[in-house]
Coordinates of C-alpha atoms and ligand atoms in Angstrom, one line a residue:
M1051 CA 47.5 115.5 92.4
K1052 CA 49.8 115.7 95.4
K1053 CA 52.5 113.0 95.7
R1054 CA 52.0 110.5 98.4
I1055 CA 54.4 110.3 101.3
F1056 CA 54.8 107.6 103.9
S1057 CA 56.6 107.8 107.3
G1058 CA 56.4 105.9 110.5
M1059 CA 57.7 106.0 114.1
R1060 CA 58.4 103.1 116.4
P1061 CA 56.7 103.2 119.8
T1062 CA 59.7 102.3 121.8
G1063 CA 59.5 105.1 124.3
R1064 CA 58.0 108.6 125.0
L1065 CA 58.6 111.2 122.3
H1066 CA 61.2 113.8 123.2
I1067 CA 62.4 117.1 121.8
G1068 CA 64.9 115.3 119.6
N1069 CA 62.0 113.5 117.9
Y1070 CA 60.1 116.7 117.7
L1071 CA 62.9 118.6 115.9
G1072 CA 63.9 115.6 113.8
A1073 CA 60.6 114.3 112.6
L1074 CA 57.4 115.6 114.1
K1075 CA 57.9 119.2 113.1
N1076 CA 58.7 118.0 109.6
W1077 CA 55.6 115.7 109.4
V1078 CA 53.4 118.7 110.3
Q1079 CA 54.9 120.9 107.6
L1080 CA 54.7 118.2 104.9
Q1081 CA 50.9 117.9 105.3
D1082 CA 50.1 120.8 103.0
E1083 CA 52.5 119.7 100.3
F1084 CA 51.9 115.9 100.2
D1085 CA 49.2 113.3 100.5
C1086 CA 50.6 112.1 103.9
I1087 CA 50.3 108.7 105.5
Y1088 CA 51.7 108.5 109.0
C1089 CA 51.9 105.4 111.0
V1090 CA 52.9 104.2 114.4
V1091 CA 54.9 101.2 113.4
D1092 CA 54.3 98.9 116.4
I1093 CA 55.3 95.7 114.5
H1094 CA 58.7 97.2 113.9
A1095 CA 59.0 97.8 117.6
L1096 CA 58.9 94.0 118.2
T1097 CA 62.3 93.6 116.7
S1098 CA 63.9 95.1 119.7
V1099 CA 61.2 95.3 122.5
E1100 CA 61.2 92.0 124.3
D1101 CA 58.8 93.0 127.1
T1102 CA 55.6 94.1 125.4
S1103 CA 53.6 94.8 128.5
N1104 CA 54.0 98.5 128.0
L1105 CA 53.7 98.5 124.2
S1106 CA 50.0 99.5 123.9
T1107 CA 50.5 102.4 126.4
L1108 CA 53.6 103.6 124.5
T1109 CA 51.6 103.4 121.2
H1110 CA 48.7 105.3 122.7
E1111 CA 51.0 108.0 124.1
M1112 CA 52.8 108.4 120.8
V1113 CA 49.5 108.9 119.0
L1114 CA 48.6 111.7 121.4
D1115 CA 52.0 113.3 121.0
I1116 CA 51.7 113.1 117.2
M1117 CA 48.2 114.6 117.1
A1118 CA 49.1 117.2 119.7
A1119 CA 52.0 118.3 117.5
G1120 CA 49.6 119.2 114.7
I1121 CA 49.0 116.1 112.6
D1122 CA 45.5 116.8 111.3
P1123 CA 43.3 113.8 110.4
E1124 CA 41.5 116.0 107.9
K1125 CA 44.7 116.3 105.9
S1126 CA 46.6 113.1 106.7
I1127 CA 46.0 109.4 107.4
L1128 CA 47.2 108.4 110.8
F1129 CA 47.0 104.8 111.9
I1130 CA 48.7 101.9 113.8
Q1131 CA 50.7 99.6 111.6
S1132 CA 49.3 96.3 113.0
R1133 CA 45.7 97.4 112.3
V1134 CA 46.4 96.9 108.6
P1135 CA 47.4 93.2 108.5
E1136 CA 48.0 93.3 104.7
V1137 CA 51.4 94.7 105.6
A1138 CA 52.4 91.3 107.0
E1139 CA 51.3 89.6 103.7
L1140 CA 53.3 91.9 101.5
N1141 CA 56.2 91.6 103.9
T1142 CA 56.1 87.8 103.2
F1143 CA 56.0 88.2 99.4
L1144 CA 58.7 90.8 99.3
G1145 CA 60.8 88.5 101.6
M1146 CA 60.7 85.8 98.8
I1147 CA 62.4 88.1 96.3
T1148 CA 64.9 89.8 98.6
P1149 CA 68.3 88.1 98.7
L1150 CA 69.6 87.6 102.2
S1151 CA 73.0 89.1 101.2
W1152 CA 71.2 92.5 100.6
L1153 CA 69.9 92.5 104.2
L1154 CA 73.1 91.4 105.8
R1155 CA 75.0 94.3 104.4
V1156 CA 72.6 97.0 105.8
P1157 CA 74.6 99.1 108.3
T1158 CA 71.8 99.4 110.8
F1159 CA 71.5 95.6 111.0
K1160 CA 75.2 95.4 111.9
E1161 CA 74.7 98.1 114.6
K1162 CA 71.6 96.3 116.0
V1163 CA 73.6 93.1 116.3
K1164 CA 76.1 94.9 118.4
L1165 CA 73.4 96.5 120.5
Q1166 CA 71.3 93.4 121.2
P1167 CA 73.6 90.4 120.6
H1168 CA 71.4 88.2 122.8
N1169 CA 68.4 88.9 120.5
V1170 CA 69.4 88.8 116.8
N1171 CA 66.0 87.7 115.6
Y1172 CA 64.7 87.0 112.1
G1173 CA 62.6 90.2 112.2
L1174 CA 65.8 92.2 112.8
V1175 CA 67.5 91.1 109.6
G1176 CA 64.2 91.5 107.7
Y1177 CA 63.5 95.0 109.1
P1178 CA 64.2 96.7 105.8
V1179 CA 61.7 94.3 104.0
L1180 CA 59.0 95.2 106.4
M1181 CA 59.9 98.8 105.9
A1182 CA 59.6 98.3 102.1
A1183 CA 56.2 96.7 102.7
D1184 CA 55.0 99.7 104.7
I1185 CA 56.0 102.1 101.9
L1186 CA 54.9 99.9 98.9
L1187 CA 51.5 98.9 100.4
Y1188 CA 50.4 102.5 100.0
R1189 CA 52.4 103.1 96.8
A1190 CA 54.1 106.0 98.5
E1191 CA 56.3 108.0 96.1
V1192 CA 58.2 110.0 98.6
V1193 CA 59.8 109.0 102.0
P1194 CA 61.3 111.6 104.3
V1195 CA 64.7 110.2 105.4
G1196 CA 67.8 111.2 107.2
Q1197 CA 71.2 110.5 105.6
D1198 CA 71.7 107.4 107.8
Q1199 CA 68.4 105.9 106.5
M1200 CA 69.3 106.2 102.9
P1201 CA 70.6 102.6 102.6
H1202 CA 67.2 101.4 103.8
L1203 CA 65.4 103.4 101.2
E1204 CA 67.8 102.3 98.5
L1205 CA 67.1 98.7 99.5
T1206 CA 63.3 99.4 99.0
R1207 CA 64.1 100.8 95.6
E1208 CA 66.1 97.6 94.7
I1209 CA 63.2 95.5 95.9
V1210 CA 60.8 97.5 93.7
R1211 CA 63.0 97.1 90.7
R1212 CA 63.3 93.3 91.2
F1213 CA 59.5 92.9 91.8
N1214 CA 58.6 95.0 88.8
A1215 CA 61.1 93.2 86.6
Q1216 CA 59.9 89.7 87.7
F1217 CA 56.1 90.3 87.9
G1218 CA 55.5 93.5 85.8
P1219 CA 55.3 97.1 86.7
T1220 CA 53.4 97.3 90.0
F1221 CA 55.1 99.7 92.4
P1222 CA 56.6 103.2 92.0
E1223 CA 60.2 103.6 93.0
P1224 CA 60.0 105.8 96.1
E1225 CA 62.3 108.8 96.2
G1226 CA 64.0 109.9 99.4
R1227 CA 63.2 113.4 100.6
L1228 CA 66.5 114.1 102.4
T1229 CA 65.6 115.8 105.7
N1230 CA 68.1 117.5 107.9
F1231 CA 67.5 115.6 111.2
P1232 CA 69.5 117.6 113.8
V1233 CA 71.4 115.4 116.2
V1234 CA 70.0 116.6 119.5
L1235 CA 72.2 115.8 122.4
G1236 CA 70.8 114.6 125.7
L1237 CA 71.0 116.4 129.1
D1238 CA 74.2 114.4 129.9
G1239 CA 75.9 115.4 126.6
G1240 CA 75.3 112.0 124.9
K1241 CA 72.8 111.5 122.1
M1242 CA 69.3 112.1 123.3
S1243 CA 67.5 108.8 123.1
K1244 CA 64.5 107.0 124.5
Q1245 CA 66.8 104.2 125.7
T1246 CA 69.2 106.3 127.9
G1247 CA 66.5 108.5 129.6
N1248 CA 68.6 111.6 129.1
M1249 CA 65.8 113.4 127.3
I1250 CA 63.1 116.0 127.6
E1251 CA 59.9 114.3 126.8
L1252 CA 57.2 116.4 125.0
A1253 CA 54.5 115.5 127.4
I1254 CA 56.1 116.5 130.7
S1255 CA 55.1 119.6 132.7
E1256 CA 56.7 123.0 132.4
E1257 CA 58.2 122.6 135.9
E1258 CA 59.6 119.2 135.0
T1259 CA 61.1 120.6 131.8
A1260 CA 62.8 123.4 133.8
R1261 CA 64.0 121.0 136.4
K1262 CA 65.6 118.7 133.8
I1263 CA 67.3 121.7 132.0
M1264 CA 68.7 122.9 135.3
G1265 CA 70.5 119.5 135.6
A1266 CA 71.9 119.6 132.1
V1267 CA 75.7 119.5 131.6
T1268 CA 77.3 122.7 130.3
D1269 CA 80.9 123.7 129.6
P1270 CA 82.7 121.5 132.2
S1271 CA 85.6 123.9 132.4
R1272 CA 83.4 126.8 133.6
R1273 CA 83.5 126.3 137.4
Y1274 CA 82.7 129.8 138.6
R1275 CA 80.2 132.4 137.5
S1276 CA 83.2 134.7 136.7
D1277 CA 84.9 132.2 134.4
P1278 CA 84.3 132.8 130.7
G1279 CA 82.5 129.9 129.0
N1280 CA 82.8 128.2 125.7
P1281 CA 79.3 127.9 124.2
D1282 CA 80.6 125.8 121.3
I1283 CA 80.9 122.8 123.6
C1284 CA 77.8 123.5 125.6
N1285 CA 74.6 121.5 124.9
V1286 CA 72.4 124.1 126.6
Y1287 CA 73.7 126.6 124.0
R1288 CA 73.0 124.2 121.2
L1289 CA 69.4 124.0 122.4
H1290 CA 69.2 127.8 122.5
G1291 CA 70.0 127.5 118.7
Y1292 CA 66.7 125.5 118.2
F1293 CA 64.4 127.2 120.6
N1294 CA 65.7 130.7 121.1
T1295 CA 67.0 131.7 117.7
A1296 CA 66.5 135.4 118.3
E1297 CA 68.9 135.5 121.3
V1298 CA 71.3 132.7 120.6
D1299 CA 74.1 134.8 119.2
E1300 CA 73.9 137.3 122.1
I1301 CA 73.9 134.5 124.6
G1302 CA 77.0 133.0 123.1
Q1303 CA 78.8 136.4 123.3
R1304 CA 77.7 137.0 126.9
C1305 CA 78.8 133.5 127.8
R1306 CA 82.3 134.1 126.4
R1307 CA 82.8 137.2 128.5
A1308 CA 81.1 135.7 131.6
A1309 CA 78.3 138.2 131.3
I1310 CA 75.7 135.5 131.9
G1311 CA 75.7 132.6 134.3
C1312 CA 74.7 129.1 133.5
V1313 CA 71.7 129.3 135.9
D1314 CA 70.3 132.3 134.1
C1315 CA 71.1 130.8 130.7
K1316 CA 69.3 127.6 131.6
K1317 CA 66.3 129.5 133.0
K1318 CA 66.0 131.3 129.7
L1319 CA 66.2 128.1 127.7
A1320 CA 63.5 126.5 129.9
E1321 CA 61.3 129.6 129.3
M1322 CA 61.7 129.5 125.5
L1323 CA 61.3 125.7 125.3
N1324 CA 58.2 125.8 127.4
K1325 CA 56.8 128.6 125.2
E1326 CA 57.3 126.6 122.0
L1327 CA 55.8 123.4 123.5
A1328 CA 52.8 125.2 125.2
P1329 CA 50.3 124.9 122.3
M1330 CA 51.2 121.3 121.9
R1331 CA 50.8 120.6 125.6
L1332 CA 47.4 122.3 125.6
R1333 CA 46.2 120.2 122.6
R1334 CA 47.5 117.1 124.4
R1335 CA 45.4 117.9 127.5
E1336 CA 42.4 118.4 125.3
L1337 CA 43.0 115.0 123.6
E1338 CA 43.5 113.3 126.9
A1339 CA 40.1 114.7 128.0
R1340 CA 38.5 113.1 124.9
P1341 CA 40.0 109.6 124.7
E1342 CA 37.3 108.5 122.2
Y1343 CA 38.4 111.1 119.7
A1344 CA 41.9 109.7 119.2
K1345 CA 40.5 106.2 119.0
Q1346 CA 38.1 107.3 116.3
V1347 CA 40.9 109.0 114.3
L1348 CA 42.9 105.8 114.4
K1349 CA 39.9 103.7 113.4
E1350 CA 39.1 105.9 110.5
G1351 CA 42.8 106.1 109.6
A1352 CA 43.1 102.3 109.5
E1353 CA 40.0 102.0 107.4
K1354 CA 41.3 104.4 104.8
A1355 CA 44.7 102.7 104.8
R1356 CA 43.1 99.3 104.4
V1357 CA 41.3 100.4 101.3
L1358 CA 44.6 101.4 99.7
A1359 CA 46.3 98.3 101.1
S1360 CA 43.6 95.9 99.8
N1361 CA 43.8 97.4 96.3
T1362 CA 47.5 96.9 96.2
M1363 CA 47.3 93.4 97.5
S1364 CA 44.7 92.3 94.9
E1365 CA 47.1 93.5 92.2
V1366 CA 50.1 91.9 93.9
R1367 CA 48.5 88.5 94.2
D1368 CA 47.4 88.6 90.6
R1369 CA 50.8 89.6 89.4
I1370 CA 52.5 86.9 91.4
G1371 CA 50.0 84.3 90.1
L1372 CA 48.3 83.4 93.4
I1373 CA 44.7 82.3 93.0
Ligands
SF4_1767 FE1 76.5 127.0 128.4 FE2 75.0 129.1 128.8 FE3 76.7 128.3 130.7 FE4 77.6 129.4 128.5 S1 76.3 130.4 130.0 S2 78.4 127.5 129.4 S3 76.1 128.7 127.0 S4 74.9 127.2 129.9

């Protein structure tokens, strides 16, 4: 029996190469080792997205990116969070046993308060409870997490211990599978993020990818082609480390002795990045040409997820004593 893994992504913007390196590539690899449940967590997005007019489009686009990257519906369950309403019910029950003090101390809550002081909503503080509901509804045993998400998972484990102690053994305590999520910097040198727009989206064309890379910041002290560069502070060089592993060392050496110019260096990166993304972009075009297929995958994914969810909820209601 394979262990079950759960992971979700919030549809707050188009997926970019940072998401690809940090999560999607990992999701694809985990499919052979685990019984995988992958979810586009659109309810979570509501904690920070105020204008929802674009939410269904972003959700749809994210599904296409995920499938194009190689998530195989024959191996994994892929669905939209809100299509399984049992998650809201479990969220409510778990909320009744989670002390507010646990939630107020979560570092990401404090960060979010700073980021959106005008919109500190109830869902924002309860975010880790909804996350726990996502994981526990499917009795996932493993959750891929970056170091910064460990406090969330530890909170899920605390909720499990409390629930099991109060109502009897019901949920497994999920383990974190620590994943090395590389911090991929954006084209302006800041963190690549959907919010800032400094990113290279997976679904853009080869030409657009090359155009964006040509505009990326490099070593700011290298003003002329004849100046030696410092690859250690250059984001283009860092990206060569992910997408051009065979040549990255040589490029670093050539940069230091001014044997390569930034234009040629960026052209090479664009070529290598486009090469890596080419199969994904081809699959995406095929998926776009068959819109009914993705809808069918999501429908079947939600049906399979609901079978698991409804079994869990029957037991949960029984344990709690609800008639
Ligand atoms: Fe960066 Fe490449 Fe220019 Fe060196 S040659 S500064 S690594 S872009």
